[in-house]
mmCIF file with all atom_site columns, C-alpha atoms in Angstrom:
data_model
loop_
_atom_site.group_PDB
_atom_site.id
_atom_site.type_symbol
_atom_site.label_atom_id
_atom_site.label_alt_id
_atom_site.label_comp_id
_atom_site.label_asym_id
_atom_site.label_entity_id
_atom_site.label_seq_id
_atom_site.pdbx_PDB_ins_code
_atom_site.Cartn_x
_atom_site.Cartn_y
_atom_site.Cartn_z
_atom_site.occupancy
_atom_site.B_iso_or_equiv
_atom_site.pdbx_formal_charge
_atom_site.auth_seq_id
_atom_site.auth_comp_id
_atom_site.auth_asym_id
_atom_site.auth_atom_id
_atom_site.pdbx_PDB_model_num
ATOM 1   C CA . UNK A 1 1   ? 0.000   0.000  0.000   1.00 42.00 ? 1   UNK A CA 1
ATOM 2   C CA . UNK A 1 2   ? 1.372   3.375  -1.011  1.00 53.00 ? 2   UNK A CA 1
ATOM 3   C CA . UNK A 1 3   ? 1.595   6.130  1.522   1.00 55.00 ? 3   UNK A CA 1
ATOM 4   C CA . UNK A 1 4   ? 2.503   9.745  0.947   1.00 48.00 ? 4   UNK A CA 1
ATOM 5   C CA . UNK A 1 5   ? 4.455   11.411 3.744   1.00 53.00 ? 5   UNK A CA 1
ATOM 6   C CA . UNK A 1 6   ? 4.513   15.160 4.415   1.00 52.00 ? 6   UNK A CA 1
ATOM 7   C CA . UNK A 1 7   ? 5.434   17.584 7.146   1.00 54.00 ? 7   UNK A CA 1
ATOM 8   C CA . UNK A 1 8   ? 3.124   20.511 7.852   1.00 56.00 ? 8   UNK A CA 1
ATOM 9   C CA . UNK A 1 9   ? 3.447   22.894 10.786  1.00 58.00 ? 9   UNK A CA 1
ATOM 10  C CA . UNK A 1 10  ? 5.769   20.449 12.600  1.00 58.00 ? 10  UNK A CA 1
ATOM 11  C CA . UNK A 1 11  ? 3.230   17.617 12.228  1.00 68.00 ? 11  UNK A CA 1
ATOM 12  C CA . UNK A 1 12  ? 3.892   14.388 10.360  1.00 83.00 ? 12  UNK A CA 1
ATOM 13  C CA . UNK A 1 13  ? 1.129   13.875 7.815   1.00 85.00 ? 13  UNK A CA 1
ATOM 14  C CA . UNK A 1 14  ? 0.491   10.575 6.086   1.00 87.00 ? 14  UNK A CA 1
ATOM 15  C CA . UNK A 1 15  ? -1.976  10.084 3.254   1.00 90.00 ? 15  UNK A CA 1
ATOM 16  C CA . UNK A 1 16  ? -2.792  6.456  2.554   1.00 87.00 ? 16  UNK A CA 1
ATOM 17  C CA . UNK A 1 17  ? -3.457  5.524  -1.040  1.00 85.00 ? 17  UNK A CA 1
ATOM 18  C CA . UNK A 1 18  ? -6.995  4.598  -2.044  1.00 89.00 ? 18  UNK A CA 1
ATOM 19  C CA . UNK A 1 19  ? -8.336  1.541  -0.221  1.00 90.00 ? 19  UNK A CA 1
ATOM 20  C CA . UNK A 1 20  ? -11.658 0.142  0.970   1.00 94.00 ? 20  UNK A CA 1
ATOM 21  C CA . UNK A 1 21  ? -13.051 -0.870 4.389   1.00 95.00 ? 21  UNK A CA 1
ATOM 22  C CA . UNK A 1 22  ? -12.528 2.622  5.825   1.00 95.00 ? 22  UNK A CA 1
ATOM 23  C CA . UNK A 1 23  ? -16.011 3.043  7.305   1.00 96.00 ? 23  UNK A CA 1
ATOM 24  C CA . UNK A 1 24  ? -14.994 2.897  10.966  1.00 96.00 ? 24  UNK A CA 1
ATOM 25  C CA . UNK A 1 25  ? -12.440 5.689  10.556  1.00 96.00 ? 25  UNK A CA 1
ATOM 26  C CA . UNK A 1 26  ? -14.799 7.757  8.418   1.00 97.00 ? 26  UNK A CA 1
ATOM 27  C CA . UNK A 1 27  ? -17.682 7.450  10.883  1.00 97.00 ? 27  UNK A CA 1
ATOM 28  C CA . UNK A 1 28  ? -15.619 9.025  13.671  1.00 97.00 ? 28  UNK A CA 1
ATOM 29  C CA . UNK A 1 29  ? -14.917 12.021 11.459  1.00 97.00 ? 29  UNK A CA 1
ATOM 30  C CA . UNK A 1 30  ? -18.485 12.337 10.149  1.00 97.00 ? 30  UNK A CA 1
ATOM 31  C CA . UNK A 1 31  ? -19.892 12.324 13.690  1.00 97.00 ? 31  UNK A CA 1
ATOM 32  C CA . UNK A 1 32  ? -17.553 15.200 14.573  1.00 97.00 ? 32  UNK A CA 1
ATOM 33  C CA . UNK A 1 33  ? -19.141 17.268 11.755  1.00 95.00 ? 33  UNK A CA 1
ATOM 34  C CA . UNK A 1 34  ? -22.855 17.529 12.650  1.00 92.00 ? 34  UNK A CA 1
ATOM 35  C CA . UNK A 1 35  ? -23.333 20.784 10.689  1.00 89.00 ? 35  UNK A CA 1
ATOM 36  C CA . UNK A 1 36  ? -22.578 18.843 7.519   1.00 91.00 ? 36  UNK A CA 1
ATOM 37  C CA . UNK A 1 37  ? -23.527 15.272 8.404   1.00 91.00 ? 37  UNK A CA 1
ATOM 38  C CA . UNK A 1 38  ? -26.365 15.644 10.896  1.00 85.00 ? 38  UNK A CA 1
ATOM 39  C CA . UNK A 1 39  ? -28.830 13.353 9.125   1.00 86.00 ? 39  UNK A CA 1
ATOM 40  C CA . UNK A 1 40  ? -28.272 9.915  10.647  1.00 93.00 ? 40  UNK A CA 1
ATOM 41  C CA . UNK A 1 41  ? -29.534 7.943  7.659   1.00 92.00 ? 41  UNK A CA 1
ATOM 42  C CA . UNK A 1 42  ? -27.182 9.802  5.306   1.00 92.00 ? 42  UNK A CA 1
ATOM 43  C CA . UNK A 1 43  ? -24.252 9.509  7.694   1.00 94.00 ? 43  UNK A CA 1
ATOM 44  C CA . UNK A 1 44  ? -24.706 5.736  7.926   1.00 96.00 ? 44  UNK A CA 1
ATOM 45  C CA . UNK A 1 45  ? -24.871 5.491  4.134   1.00 96.00 ? 45  UNK A CA 1
ATOM 46  C CA . UNK A 1 46  ? -21.579 7.402  3.816   1.00 97.00 ? 46  UNK A CA 1
ATOM 47  C CA . UNK A 1 47  ? -20.029 4.953  6.306   1.00 97.00 ? 47  UNK A CA 1
ATOM 48  C CA . UNK A 1 48  ? -21.243 1.983  4.233   1.00 97.00 ? 48  UNK A CA 1
ATOM 49  C CA . UNK A 1 49  ? -19.966 3.653  1.082   1.00 97.00 ? 49  UNK A CA 1
ATOM 50  C CA . UNK A 1 50  ? -16.498 4.104  2.630   1.00 97.00 ? 50  UNK A CA 1
ATOM 51  C CA . UNK A 1 51  ? -16.358 0.337  3.094   1.00 97.00 ? 51  UNK A CA 1
ATOM 52  C CA . UNK A 1 52  ? -16.833 -0.341 -0.617  1.00 97.00 ? 52  UNK A CA 1
ATOM 53  C CA . UNK A 1 53  ? -15.681 2.825  -2.430  1.00 97.00 ? 53  UNK A CA 1
ATOM 54  C CA . UNK A 1 54  ? -12.018 3.799  -2.782  1.00 96.00 ? 54  UNK A CA 1
ATOM 55  C CA . UNK A 1 55  ? -11.113 6.056  0.151   1.00 97.00 ? 55  UNK A CA 1
ATOM 56  C CA . UNK A 1 56  ? -7.984  8.006  1.084   1.00 96.00 ? 56  UNK A CA 1
ATOM 57  C CA . UNK A 1 57  ? -7.297  8.531  4.772   1.00 96.00 ? 57  UNK A CA 1
ATOM 58  C CA . UNK A 1 58  ? -5.132  11.349 6.079   1.00 95.00 ? 58  UNK A CA 1
ATOM 59  C CA . UNK A 1 59  ? -3.326  10.961 9.390   1.00 93.00 ? 59  UNK A CA 1
ATOM 60  C CA . UNK A 1 60  ? -1.595  13.546 11.542  1.00 91.00 ? 60  UNK A CA 1
ATOM 61  C CA . UNK A 1 61  ? 0.983   12.000 13.826  1.00 87.00 ? 61  UNK A CA 1
ATOM 62  C CA . UNK A 1 62  ? -0.612  8.578  13.164  1.00 86.00 ? 62  UNK A CA 1
ATOM 63  C CA . UNK A 1 63  ? -4.191  9.642  14.046  1.00 92.00 ? 63  UNK A CA 1
ATOM 64  C CA . UNK A 1 64  ? -6.823  9.628  11.270  1.00 95.00 ? 64  UNK A CA 1
ATOM 65  C CA . UNK A 1 65  ? -8.090  13.199 10.927  1.00 96.00 ? 65  UNK A CA 1
ATOM 66  C CA . UNK A 1 66  ? -9.703  13.148 7.495   1.00 96.00 ? 66  UNK A CA 1
ATOM 67  C CA . UNK A 1 67  ? -10.805 11.177 4.474   1.00 97.00 ? 67  UNK A CA 1
ATOM 68  C CA . UNK A 1 68  ? -12.035 11.450 0.927   1.00 97.00 ? 68  UNK A CA 1
ATOM 69  C CA . UNK A 1 69  ? -14.177 8.814  -0.808  1.00 97.00 ? 69  UNK A CA 1
ATOM 70  C CA . UNK A 1 70  ? -14.255 8.536  -4.604  1.00 97.00 ? 70  UNK A CA 1
ATOM 71  C CA . UNK A 1 71  ? -16.824 7.287  -7.082  1.00 96.00 ? 71  UNK A CA 1
ATOM 72  C CA . UNK A 1 72  ? -15.562 6.668  -10.625 1.00 94.00 ? 72  UNK A CA 1
ATOM 73  C CA . UNK A 1 73  ? -18.531 6.888  -12.956 1.00 92.00 ? 73  UNK A CA 1
ATOM 74  C CA . UNK A 1 74  ? -16.442 6.508  -16.126 1.00 96.00 ? 74  UNK A CA 1
ATOM 75  C CA . UNK A 1 75  ? -12.761 5.742  -16.814 1.00 95.00 ? 75  UNK A CA 1
ATOM 76  C CA . UNK A 1 76  ? -11.925 9.393  -17.428 1.00 96.00 ? 76  UNK A CA 1
ATOM 77  C CA . UNK A 1 77  ? -14.090 11.057 -14.760 1.00 97.00 ? 77  UNK A CA 1
ATOM 78  C CA . UNK A 1 78  ? -14.479 10.743 -11.016 1.00 97.00 ? 78  UNK A CA 1
ATOM 79  C CA . UNK A 1 79  ? -16.528 12.269 -8.224  1.00 98.00 ? 79  UNK A CA 1
ATOM 80  C CA . UNK A 1 80  ? -15.635 13.189 -4.670  1.00 98.00 ? 80  UNK A CA 1
ATOM 81  C CA . UNK A 1 81  ? -18.439 11.231 -3.045  1.00 97.00 ? 81  UNK A CA 1
ATOM 82  C CA . UNK A 1 82  ? -17.707 12.343 0.516   1.00 97.00 ? 82  UNK A CA 1
ATOM 83  C CA . UNK A 1 83  ? -14.964 14.278 2.278   1.00 97.00 ? 83  UNK A CA 1
ATOM 84  C CA . UNK A 1 84  ? -14.453 15.168 5.903   1.00 97.00 ? 84  UNK A CA 1
ATOM 85  C CA . UNK A 1 85  ? -11.716 16.654 8.064   1.00 96.00 ? 85  UNK A CA 1
ATOM 86  C CA . UNK A 1 86  ? -11.965 16.873 11.857  1.00 96.00 ? 86  UNK A CA 1
ATOM 87  C CA . UNK A 1 87  ? -12.940 20.444 12.833  1.00 94.00 ? 87  UNK A CA 1
ATOM 88  C CA . UNK A 1 88  ? -9.727  21.153 14.743  1.00 92.00 ? 88  UNK A CA 1
ATOM 89  C CA . UNK A 1 89  ? -7.788  20.525 11.499  1.00 92.00 ? 89  UNK A CA 1
ATOM 90  C CA . UNK A 1 90  ? -9.850  22.859 9.303   1.00 91.00 ? 90  UNK A CA 1
ATOM 91  C CA . UNK A 1 91  ? -7.930  25.709 7.656   1.00 89.00 ? 91  UNK A CA 1
ATOM 92  C CA . UNK A 1 92  ? -4.542  24.076 8.241   1.00 89.00 ? 92  UNK A CA 1
ATOM 93  C CA . UNK A 1 93  ? -3.885  22.943 4.659   1.00 89.00 ? 93  UNK A CA 1
ATOM 94  C CA . UNK A 1 94  ? -4.747  19.293 5.211   1.00 92.00 ? 94  UNK A CA 1
ATOM 95  C CA . UNK A 1 95  ? -7.823  19.299 2.970   1.00 93.00 ? 95  UNK A CA 1
ATOM 96  C CA . UNK A 1 96  ? -5.883  20.988 0.167   1.00 93.00 ? 96  UNK A CA 1
ATOM 97  C CA . UNK A 1 97  ? -3.091  18.440 0.530   1.00 92.00 ? 97  UNK A CA 1
ATOM 98  C CA . UNK A 1 98  ? -5.618  15.601 0.392   1.00 94.00 ? 98  UNK A CA 1
ATOM 99  C CA . UNK A 1 99  ? -7.217  17.011 -2.775  1.00 96.00 ? 99  UNK A CA 1
ATOM 100 C CA . UNK A 1 100 ? -3.781  17.453 -4.369  1.00 94.00 ? 100 UNK A CA 1
ATOM 101 C CA . UNK A 1 101 ? -2.788  13.846 -3.687  1.00 93.00 ? 101 UNK A CA 1
ATOM 102 C CA . UNK A 1 102 ? -6.131  12.598 -4.951  1.00 95.00 ? 102 UNK A CA 1
ATOM 103 C CA . UNK A 1 103 ? -5.664  14.591 -8.156  1.00 95.00 ? 103 UNK A CA 1
ATOM 104 C CA . UNK A 1 104 ? -2.169  13.157 -8.626  1.00 93.00 ? 104 UNK A CA 1
ATOM 105 C CA . UNK A 1 105 ? -3.518  9.637  -8.219  1.00 93.00 ? 105 UNK A CA 1
ATOM 106 C CA . UNK A 1 106 ? -6.458  10.212 -10.555 1.00 95.00 ? 106 UNK A CA 1
ATOM 107 C CA . UNK A 1 107 ? -4.290  11.883 -13.201 1.00 96.00 ? 107 UNK A CA 1
ATOM 108 C CA . UNK A 1 108 ? -1.961  8.864  -13.196 1.00 94.00 ? 108 UNK A CA 1
ATOM 109 C CA . UNK A 1 109 ? -5.056  6.681  -13.678 1.00 94.00 ? 109 UNK A CA 1
ATOM 110 C CA . UNK A 1 110 ? -6.145  8.686  -16.736 1.00 96.00 ? 110 UNK A CA 1
ATOM 111 C CA . UNK A 1 111 ? -8.958  10.663 -15.106 1.00 97.00 ? 111 UNK A CA 1
ATOM 112 C CA . UNK A 1 112 ? -9.496  14.055 -16.731 1.00 97.00 ? 112 UNK A CA 1
ATOM 113 C CA . UNK A 1 113 ? -12.457 15.550 -14.838 1.00 97.00 ? 113 UNK A CA 1
ATOM 114 C CA . UNK A 1 114 ? -13.231 15.578 -11.125 1.00 98.00 ? 114 UNK A CA 1
ATOM 115 C CA . UNK A 1 115 ? -16.621 16.663 -9.791  1.00 98.00 ? 115 UNK A CA 1
ATOM 116 C CA . UNK A 1 116 ? -18.126 17.214 -6.380  1.00 98.00 ? 116 UNK A CA 1
ATOM 117 C CA . UNK A 1 117 ? -21.692 17.858 -5.248  1.00 97.00 ? 117 UNK A CA 1
ATOM 118 C CA . UNK A 1 118 ? -22.582 20.081 -2.326  1.00 95.00 ? 118 UNK A CA 1
ATOM 119 C CA . UNK A 1 119 ? -25.464 22.184 -1.089  1.00 92.00 ? 119 UNK A CA 1
ATOM 120 C CA . UNK A 1 120 ? -25.885 25.366 -3.166  1.00 93.00 ? 120 UNK A CA 1
ATOM 121 C CA . UNK A 1 121 ? -26.038 28.930 -1.873  1.00 89.00 ? 121 UNK A CA 1
ATOM 122 C CA . UNK A 1 122 ? -29.830 28.902 -2.337  1.00 83.00 ? 122 UNK A CA 1
ATOM 123 C CA . UNK A 1 123 ? -29.891 27.245 1.087   1.00 80.00 ? 123 UNK A CA 1
ATOM 124 C CA . UNK A 1 124 ? -28.423 29.740 3.488   1.00 82.00 ? 124 UNK A CA 1
ATOM 125 C CA . UNK A 1 125 ? -26.026 27.757 5.666   1.00 85.00 ? 125 UNK A CA 1
ATOM 126 C CA . UNK A 1 126 ? -22.661 28.953 6.955   1.00 86.00 ? 126 UNK A CA 1
ATOM 127 C CA . UNK A 1 127 ? -21.230 25.417 7.029   1.00 87.00 ? 127 UNK A CA 1
ATOM 128 C CA . UNK A 1 128 ? -21.930 24.865 3.336   1.00 88.00 ? 128 UNK A CA 1
ATOM 129 C CA . UNK A 1 129 ? -20.702 28.368 2.499   1.00 92.00 ? 129 UNK A CA 1
ATOM 130 C CA . UNK A 1 130 ? -17.353 27.216 3.927   1.00 94.00 ? 130 UNK A CA 1
ATOM 131 C CA . UNK A 1 131 ? -17.546 24.038 1.845   1.00 94.00 ? 131 UNK A CA 1
ATOM 132 C CA . UNK A 1 132 ? -18.173 25.975 -1.362  1.00 95.00 ? 132 UNK A CA 1
ATOM 133 C CA . UNK A 1 133 ? -15.332 28.374 -0.539  1.00 95.00 ? 133 UNK A CA 1
ATOM 134 C CA . UNK A 1 134 ? -12.986 25.443 0.087   1.00 96.00 ? 134 UNK A CA 1
ATOM 135 C CA . UNK A 1 135 ? -13.754 23.773 -3.225  1.00 97.00 ? 135 UNK A CA 1
ATOM 136 C CA . UNK A 1 136 ? -13.373 27.096 -5.069  1.00 97.00 ? 136 UNK A CA 1
ATOM 137 C CA . UNK A 1 137 ? -9.995  27.604 -3.342  1.00 96.00 ? 137 UNK A CA 1
ATOM 138 C CA . UNK A 1 138 ? -8.704  24.285 -4.739  1.00 97.00 ? 138 UNK A CA 1
ATOM 139 C CA . UNK A 1 139 ? -9.779  25.097 -8.286  1.00 97.00 ? 139 UNK A CA 1
ATOM 140 C CA . UNK A 1 140 ? -13.323 23.781 -8.649  1.00 98.00 ? 140 UNK A CA 1
ATOM 141 C CA . UNK A 1 141 ? -15.768 25.750 -10.800 1.00 97.00 ? 141 UNK A CA 1
ATOM 142 C CA . UNK A 1 142 ? -19.540 25.749 -10.255 1.00 97.00 ? 142 UNK A CA 1
ATOM 143 C CA . UNK A 1 143 ? -21.268 23.977 -13.144 1.00 96.00 ? 143 UNK A CA 1
ATOM 144 C CA . UNK A 1 144 ? -24.978 23.703 -12.370 1.00 95.00 ? 144 UNK A CA 1
ATOM 145 C CA . UNK A 1 145 ? -27.569 23.735 -9.596  1.00 94.00 ? 145 UNK A CA 1
ATOM 146 C CA . UNK A 1 146 ? -30.146 20.950 -9.416  1.00 95.00 ? 146 UNK A CA 1
ATOM 147 C CA . UNK A 1 147 ? -32.858 22.332 -7.095  1.00 90.00 ? 147 UNK A CA 1
ATOM 148 C CA . UNK A 1 148 ? -34.499 18.985 -6.305  1.00 89.00 ? 148 UNK A CA 1
ATOM 149 C CA . UNK A 1 149 ? -31.799 16.333 -6.894  1.00 90.00 ? 149 UNK A CA 1
ATOM 150 C CA . UNK A 1 150 ? -31.689 15.597 -3.167  1.00 84.00 ? 150 UNK A CA 1
ATOM 151 C CA . UNK A 1 151 ? -34.757 17.489 -1.943  1.00 86.00 ? 151 UNK A CA 1
ATOM 152 C CA . UNK A 1 152 ? -36.146 21.037 -1.974  1.00 87.00 ? 152 UNK A CA 1
ATOM 153 C CA . UNK A 1 153 ? -34.406 21.939 1.309   1.00 86.00 ? 153 UNK A CA 1
ATOM 154 C CA . UNK A 1 154 ? -30.988 20.904 -0.060  1.00 87.00 ? 154 UNK A CA 1
ATOM 155 C CA . UNK A 1 155 ? -30.480 22.192 -3.620  1.00 93.00 ? 155 UNK A CA 1
ATOM 156 C CA . UNK A 1 156 ? -27.471 20.470 -5.177  1.00 95.00 ? 156 UNK A CA 1
ATOM 157 C CA . UNK A 1 157 ? -24.559 22.410 -6.657  1.00 96.00 ? 157 UNK A CA 1
ATOM 158 C CA . UNK A 1 158 ? -22.190 20.494 -8.932  1.00 97.00 ? 158 UNK A CA 1
ATOM 159 C CA . UNK A 1 159 ? -18.641 21.810 -9.152  1.00 98.00 ? 159 UNK A CA 1
ATOM 160 C CA . UNK A 1 160 ? -16.047 20.477 -11.593 1.00 98.00 ? 160 UNK A CA 1
ATOM 161 C CA . UNK A 1 161 ? -12.309 20.608 -12.049 1.00 97.00 ? 161 UNK A CA 1
ATOM 162 C CA . UNK A 1 162 ? -10.059 19.590 -14.904 1.00 97.00 ? 162 UNK A CA 1
ATOM 163 C CA . UNK A 1 163 ? -7.205  17.410 -13.713 1.00 95.00 ? 163 UNK A CA 1
#
């Protein structure tokens, strides 16, 4: 199993290459993010998905602090299915590092387009405003809003990025 080692702010950061059976680690992170993952049924589905979908885990000093789960719809496109970083590690560069390593992996695999879905600005929510700002900061561009893809209370914004 490949691992990518980094040092950031005097912390040792390890990003494990894509693997499956990561649900237990992902659940701990999701439960620490109730503003984003407060619907129990959805949270449990993300945990199940992390057991079968390729997932990268990021560790700081050997403790899992974040993850990203991928869904490849086609050979040359992929989707960030779910991503979470423990709150105390927000705005420290770990999410950007995780996205960068994912992009490197996907590029080597021939993927050309990466997409992510999140809640659009039509639903006023400070947590999702931070999510949209994060994805914009790592180069994603808004593509389209689907007002009822999930439900009327959670209009879906699709963002895309060329790899």
